[in-house]
Coordinates of C-alpha atoms in Angstrom, one line a residue:
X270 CA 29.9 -20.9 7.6
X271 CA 28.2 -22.6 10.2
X272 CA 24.9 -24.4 10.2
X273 CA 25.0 -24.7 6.2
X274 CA 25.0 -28.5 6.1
X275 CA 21.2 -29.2 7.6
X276 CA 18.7 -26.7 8.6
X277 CA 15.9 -28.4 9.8
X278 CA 13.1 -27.0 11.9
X279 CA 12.9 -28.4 16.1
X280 CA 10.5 -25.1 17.2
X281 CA 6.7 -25.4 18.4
X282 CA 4.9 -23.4 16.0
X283 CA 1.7 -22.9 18.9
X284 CA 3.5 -20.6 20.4
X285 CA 0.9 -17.8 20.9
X286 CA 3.1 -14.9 23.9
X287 CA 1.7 -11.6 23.4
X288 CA 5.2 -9.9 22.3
X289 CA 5.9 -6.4 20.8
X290 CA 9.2 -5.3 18.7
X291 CA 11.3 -3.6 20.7
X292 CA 12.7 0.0 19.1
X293 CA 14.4 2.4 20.5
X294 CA 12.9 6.1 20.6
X295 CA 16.2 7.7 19.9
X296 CA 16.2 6.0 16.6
X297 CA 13.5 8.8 15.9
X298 CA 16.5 11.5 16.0
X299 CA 14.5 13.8 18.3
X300 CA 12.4 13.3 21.3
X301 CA 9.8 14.6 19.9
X302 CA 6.6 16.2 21.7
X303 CA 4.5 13.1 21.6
X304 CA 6.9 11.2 23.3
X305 CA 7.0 14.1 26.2
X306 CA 3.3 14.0 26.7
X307 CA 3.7 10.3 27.5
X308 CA 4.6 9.2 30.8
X309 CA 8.3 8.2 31.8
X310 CA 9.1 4.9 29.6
X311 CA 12.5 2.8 30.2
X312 CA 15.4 3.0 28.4
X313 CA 14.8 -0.3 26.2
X314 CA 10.7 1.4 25.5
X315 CA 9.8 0.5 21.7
X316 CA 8.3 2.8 18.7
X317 CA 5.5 0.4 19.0
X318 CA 5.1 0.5 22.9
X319 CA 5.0 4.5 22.3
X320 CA 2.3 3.8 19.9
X321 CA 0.6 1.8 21.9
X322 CA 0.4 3.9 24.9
X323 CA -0.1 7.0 22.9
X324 CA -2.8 6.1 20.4
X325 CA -5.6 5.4 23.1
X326 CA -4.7 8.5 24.7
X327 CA -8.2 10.7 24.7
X328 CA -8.9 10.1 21.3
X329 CA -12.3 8.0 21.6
X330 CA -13.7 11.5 20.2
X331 CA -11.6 12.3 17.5
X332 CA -11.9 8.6 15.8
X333 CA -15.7 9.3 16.1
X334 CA -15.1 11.9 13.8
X335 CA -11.9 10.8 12.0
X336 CA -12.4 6.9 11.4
X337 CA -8.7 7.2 9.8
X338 CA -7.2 7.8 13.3
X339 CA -7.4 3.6 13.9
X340 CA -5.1 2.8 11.2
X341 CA -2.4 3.2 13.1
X342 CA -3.4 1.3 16.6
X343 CA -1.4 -1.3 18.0
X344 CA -2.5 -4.2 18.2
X345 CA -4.7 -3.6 15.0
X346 CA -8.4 -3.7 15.8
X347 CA -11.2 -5.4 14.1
X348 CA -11.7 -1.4 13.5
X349 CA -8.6 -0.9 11.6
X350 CA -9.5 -3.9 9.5
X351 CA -12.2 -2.6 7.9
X352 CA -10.6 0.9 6.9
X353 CA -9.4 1.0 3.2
X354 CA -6.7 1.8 1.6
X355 CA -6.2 5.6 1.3
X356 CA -3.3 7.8 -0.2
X357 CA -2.8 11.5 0.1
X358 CA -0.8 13.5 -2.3
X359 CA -0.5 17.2 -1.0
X360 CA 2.3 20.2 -2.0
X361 CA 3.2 21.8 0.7
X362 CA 1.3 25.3 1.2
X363 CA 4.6 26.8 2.4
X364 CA 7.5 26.4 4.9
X365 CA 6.8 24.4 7.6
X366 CA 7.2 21.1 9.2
X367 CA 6.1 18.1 7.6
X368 CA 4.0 16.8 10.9
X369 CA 2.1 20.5 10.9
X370 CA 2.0 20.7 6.7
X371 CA 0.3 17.3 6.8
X372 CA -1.8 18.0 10.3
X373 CA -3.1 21.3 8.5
X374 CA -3.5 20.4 5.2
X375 CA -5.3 16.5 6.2
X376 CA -7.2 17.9 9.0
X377 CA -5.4 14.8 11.1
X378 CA -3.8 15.3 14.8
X379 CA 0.1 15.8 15.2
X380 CA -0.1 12.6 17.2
X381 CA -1.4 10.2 14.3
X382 CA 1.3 12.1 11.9
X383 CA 3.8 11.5 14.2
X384 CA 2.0 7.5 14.5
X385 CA 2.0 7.6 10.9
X386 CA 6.0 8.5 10.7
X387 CA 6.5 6.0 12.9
X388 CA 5.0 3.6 10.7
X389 CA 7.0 4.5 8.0
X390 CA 4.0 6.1 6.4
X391 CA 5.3 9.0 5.3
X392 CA 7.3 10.0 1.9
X393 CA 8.6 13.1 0.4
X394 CA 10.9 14.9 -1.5
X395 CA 11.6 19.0 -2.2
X396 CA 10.9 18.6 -5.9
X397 CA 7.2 17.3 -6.7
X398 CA 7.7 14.1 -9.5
X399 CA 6.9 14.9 -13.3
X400 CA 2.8 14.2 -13.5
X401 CA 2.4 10.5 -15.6
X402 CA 0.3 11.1 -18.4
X403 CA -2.9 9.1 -16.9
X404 CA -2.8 11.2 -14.0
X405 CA -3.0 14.1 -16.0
X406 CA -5.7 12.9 -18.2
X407 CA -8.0 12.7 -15.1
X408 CA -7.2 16.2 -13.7
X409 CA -8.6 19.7 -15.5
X410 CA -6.4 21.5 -17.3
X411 CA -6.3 24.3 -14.3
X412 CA -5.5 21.8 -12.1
X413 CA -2.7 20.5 -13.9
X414 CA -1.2 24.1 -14.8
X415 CA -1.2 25.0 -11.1
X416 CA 0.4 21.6 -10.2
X417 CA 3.2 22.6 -13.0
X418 CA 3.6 26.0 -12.1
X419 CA 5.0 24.5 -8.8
X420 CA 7.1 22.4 -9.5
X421 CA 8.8 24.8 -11.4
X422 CA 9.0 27.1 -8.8
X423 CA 10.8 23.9 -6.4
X424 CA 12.8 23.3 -9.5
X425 CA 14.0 26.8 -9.6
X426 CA 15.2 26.2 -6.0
X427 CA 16.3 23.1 -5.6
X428 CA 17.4 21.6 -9.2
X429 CA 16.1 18.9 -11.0
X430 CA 18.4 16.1 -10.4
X431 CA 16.7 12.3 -10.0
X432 CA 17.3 12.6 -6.0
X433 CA 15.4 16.1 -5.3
X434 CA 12.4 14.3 -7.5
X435 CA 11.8 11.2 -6.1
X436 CA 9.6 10.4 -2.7
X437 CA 11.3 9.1 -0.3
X438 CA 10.3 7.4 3.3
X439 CA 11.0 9.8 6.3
X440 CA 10.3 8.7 10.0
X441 CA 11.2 12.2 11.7
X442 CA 9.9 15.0 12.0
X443 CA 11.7 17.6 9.8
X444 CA 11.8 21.5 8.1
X445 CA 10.2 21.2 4.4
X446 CA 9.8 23.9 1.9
X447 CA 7.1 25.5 0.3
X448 CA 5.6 22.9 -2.6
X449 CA 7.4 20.1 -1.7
X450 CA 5.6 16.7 -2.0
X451 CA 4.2 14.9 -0.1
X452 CA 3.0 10.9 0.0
X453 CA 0.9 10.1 3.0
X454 CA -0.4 6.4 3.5
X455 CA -3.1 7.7 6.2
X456 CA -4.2 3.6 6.1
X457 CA -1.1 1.7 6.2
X458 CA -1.5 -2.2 5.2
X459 CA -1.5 -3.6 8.7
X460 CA -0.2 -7.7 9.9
X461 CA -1.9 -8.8 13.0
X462 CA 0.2 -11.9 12.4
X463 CA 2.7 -10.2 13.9
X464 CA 1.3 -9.9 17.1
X465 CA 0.3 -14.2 17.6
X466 CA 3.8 -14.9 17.7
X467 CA 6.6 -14.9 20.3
X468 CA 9.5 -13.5 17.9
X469 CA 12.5 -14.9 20.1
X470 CA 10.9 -18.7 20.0
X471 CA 10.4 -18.0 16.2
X472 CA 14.6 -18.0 15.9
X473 CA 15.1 -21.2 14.9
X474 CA 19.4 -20.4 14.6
X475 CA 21.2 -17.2 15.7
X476 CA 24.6 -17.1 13.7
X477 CA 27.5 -14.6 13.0
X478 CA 26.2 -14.5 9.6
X479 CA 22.6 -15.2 9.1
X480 CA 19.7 -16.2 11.6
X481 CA 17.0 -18.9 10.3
X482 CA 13.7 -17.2 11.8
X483 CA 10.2 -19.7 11.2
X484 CA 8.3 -17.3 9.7
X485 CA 4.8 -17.4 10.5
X486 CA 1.9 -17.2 7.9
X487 CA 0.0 -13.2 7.1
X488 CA 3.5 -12.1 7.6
X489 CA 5.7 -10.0 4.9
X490 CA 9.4 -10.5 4.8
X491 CA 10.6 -6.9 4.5
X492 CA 8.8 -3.8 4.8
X493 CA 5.9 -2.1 2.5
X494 CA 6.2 0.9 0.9
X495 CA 3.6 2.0 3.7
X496 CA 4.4 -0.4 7.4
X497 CA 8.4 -0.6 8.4
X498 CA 7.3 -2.3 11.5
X499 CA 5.4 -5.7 10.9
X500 CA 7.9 -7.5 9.2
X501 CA 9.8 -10.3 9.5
X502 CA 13.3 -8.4 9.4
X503 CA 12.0 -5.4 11.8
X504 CA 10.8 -8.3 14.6
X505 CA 13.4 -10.5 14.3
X506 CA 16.1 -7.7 14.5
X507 CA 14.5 -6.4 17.4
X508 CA 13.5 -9.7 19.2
X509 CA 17.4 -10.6 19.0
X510 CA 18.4 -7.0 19.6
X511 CA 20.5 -6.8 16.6
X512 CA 22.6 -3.7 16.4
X513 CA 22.7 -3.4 12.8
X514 CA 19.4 -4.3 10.3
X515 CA 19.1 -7.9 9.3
X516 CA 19.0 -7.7 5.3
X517 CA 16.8 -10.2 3.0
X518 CA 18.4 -13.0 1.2
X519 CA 15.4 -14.7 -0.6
X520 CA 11.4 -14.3 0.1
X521 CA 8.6 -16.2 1.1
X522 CA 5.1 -15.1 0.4
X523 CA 3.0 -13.5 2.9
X524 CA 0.6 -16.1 3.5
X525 CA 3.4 -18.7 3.4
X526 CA 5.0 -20.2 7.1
X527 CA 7.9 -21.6 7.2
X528 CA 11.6 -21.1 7.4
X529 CA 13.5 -18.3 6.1
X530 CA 17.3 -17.3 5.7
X531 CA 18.2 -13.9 6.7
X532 CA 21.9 -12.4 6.6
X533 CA 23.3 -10.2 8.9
X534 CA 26.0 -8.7 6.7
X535 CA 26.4 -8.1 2.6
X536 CA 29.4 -10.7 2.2
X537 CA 26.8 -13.5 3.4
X538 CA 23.8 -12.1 1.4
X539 CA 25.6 -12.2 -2.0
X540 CA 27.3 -15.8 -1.0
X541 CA 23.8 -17.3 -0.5
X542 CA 22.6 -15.5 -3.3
X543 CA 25.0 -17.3 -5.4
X544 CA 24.2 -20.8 -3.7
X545 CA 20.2 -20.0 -4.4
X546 CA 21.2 -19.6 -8.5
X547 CA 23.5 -22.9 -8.4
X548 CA 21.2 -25.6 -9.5
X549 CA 20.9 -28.0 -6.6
X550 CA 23.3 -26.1 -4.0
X551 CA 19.9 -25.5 -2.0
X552 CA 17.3 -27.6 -1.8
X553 CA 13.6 -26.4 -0.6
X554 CA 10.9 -28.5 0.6
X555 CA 7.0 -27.3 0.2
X556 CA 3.9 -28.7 2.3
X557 CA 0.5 -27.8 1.3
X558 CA -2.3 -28.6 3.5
X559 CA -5.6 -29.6 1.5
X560 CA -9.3 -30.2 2.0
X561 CA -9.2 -33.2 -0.1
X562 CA -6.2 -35.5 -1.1
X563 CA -4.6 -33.6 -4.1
X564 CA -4.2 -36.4 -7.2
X565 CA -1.2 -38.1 -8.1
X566 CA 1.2 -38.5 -10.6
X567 CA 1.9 -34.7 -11.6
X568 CA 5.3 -34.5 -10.3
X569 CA 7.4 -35.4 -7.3
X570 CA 5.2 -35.0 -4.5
X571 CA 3.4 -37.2 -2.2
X572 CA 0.4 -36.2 0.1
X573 CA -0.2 -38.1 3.6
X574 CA -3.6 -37.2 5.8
X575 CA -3.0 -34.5 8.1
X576 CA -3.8 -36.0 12.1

């Protein structure tokens, strides 16, 4: 494979464009209303651009009584920064649609569900999970019969099996059934990181295997359980216009820059997965910046002052 002898970084890291991942609508399955209320958006218009037009969209109100409804803005604000984290677990009250169940049910606007889909924000699954025993030590005994009572009754529809019972993301609107669950991140961990950086100038090498992307710091690798789109695999893959989703091959942490590996197809990820467990077949080079010099002679590093 190419590029494996020496991959050494030549990119300014200053680089400070104002760029946004690029997404297609379409990948949403549906045009969905939101997207009709919006004006006429090109062909190449990205899940974040929609969100971007569409969350300041006469909702100065609503966040004055909702302070949830800037979690989802884009850029984040110093706003969203200040919000918490908050999780809602809901059974559905009947058949519906999940962006009306959880609009009803959360007192939130159709547009900041449909923001929070978008996000990846959203989980469920037709079978509500088995309660864990600490969460049933903090609920009253009524609470927990009713909460037993239906899943049961989604049981008796649906089946048991490990898929019907466990969460999973969703980031379309679609038909659920009556006491489903539900997992709604309303305040999704946001990365304004991701917005400081020109993506493309962050591609350090573009293979037919794997791309080398400088990863800047406050950034996560792959997605959270709550945020699919401030990531390094979502911008890179969308900066480069990848077709298919770039897929991790080893981490860096989120407050870590530097350069990362990322494959573009499975034969390559388990290849360099092998190299990464070969002792010496990859070597990796750490710099820490310090306040003062760090002291010597605790292993093989050496320190030079920063200009």
């Amino acid at each position: 494979m190419q590029g494996q002898d020496s991959l050494r970084f030549r990119s300014s890291i200053n680089v400070r464009r104002a760029w946004y991942p690029s997404q297609i609508t379409a990948s949403l399955g549906h045009m969905t209303q939101a997207a009709k209320l919006r004006k006429p958006m090109s062909n190449d218009a990205s899940r974040v651009d929609i969100l971007k037009l569409f969350t300041h969209h006469g909702t100065e109100a609503q966040e004055q009584r909702h302070g949830s409804l800037a979690a989802t803005k884009i850029p984040p604000t110093t706003q969203t920064s200040t919000l918490g984290p908050r999780v809602e677990h809901l059974s559905a009250a009947a058949d519906n649609t999940l962006k009306s169940t959880i609009s009803n049910q959360l007192n939130l606007p159709e547009w900041f569900v449909y923001e929070l889909l978008c996000f990846g924000a959203i989980h469920w699954c037709p079978v509500p999970p088995a309660l864990s025993s600490m969460r049933e030590a903090s609920m009253d005994s009524e609470h927990v019969a009713r909460l037993s009572a239906q899943r049961q009754a989604a049981i008796s529809i649906h089946g048991k099996q490990a898929e019907q019972c466990q969460p999973k993301r969703v980031t379309q609107d679609i038909a659920i059934n009556k006491h489903a669950f539900i997992r709604v991140h309303v305040h999704p961990k946001r990365f304004p990181a991701v917005y400081t950086v020109d993506w493309k100038e962050c591609v350090i090498y573009n293979g037919a295997d794997y791309v080398v992307v400088h990863k800047p710091a406050g950034v996560q690798v792959a997605p959270t359980v709550d945020n699919l789109l401030e990531n390094v695999l979502f911008c890179t893959a969308q900066a480069l216009q990848c077709a298919e989703s770039l897929l991790i091959t080893h981490r860096l942490d989120a407050c870590t820059e530097g350069l990362l590996v990322v494959g573009r197809n499975r034969p390559f990820v388990q290849q360099f997965n092998r190299l990464l467990q070969r002792p010496g077949a990859v070597r990796k080079f750490y710099k820490a910046l310090t306040q003062h010099p760090p002291p010597t002679g605790q292993g093989p590093a050496s320190s030079q002052p920063c200009a």
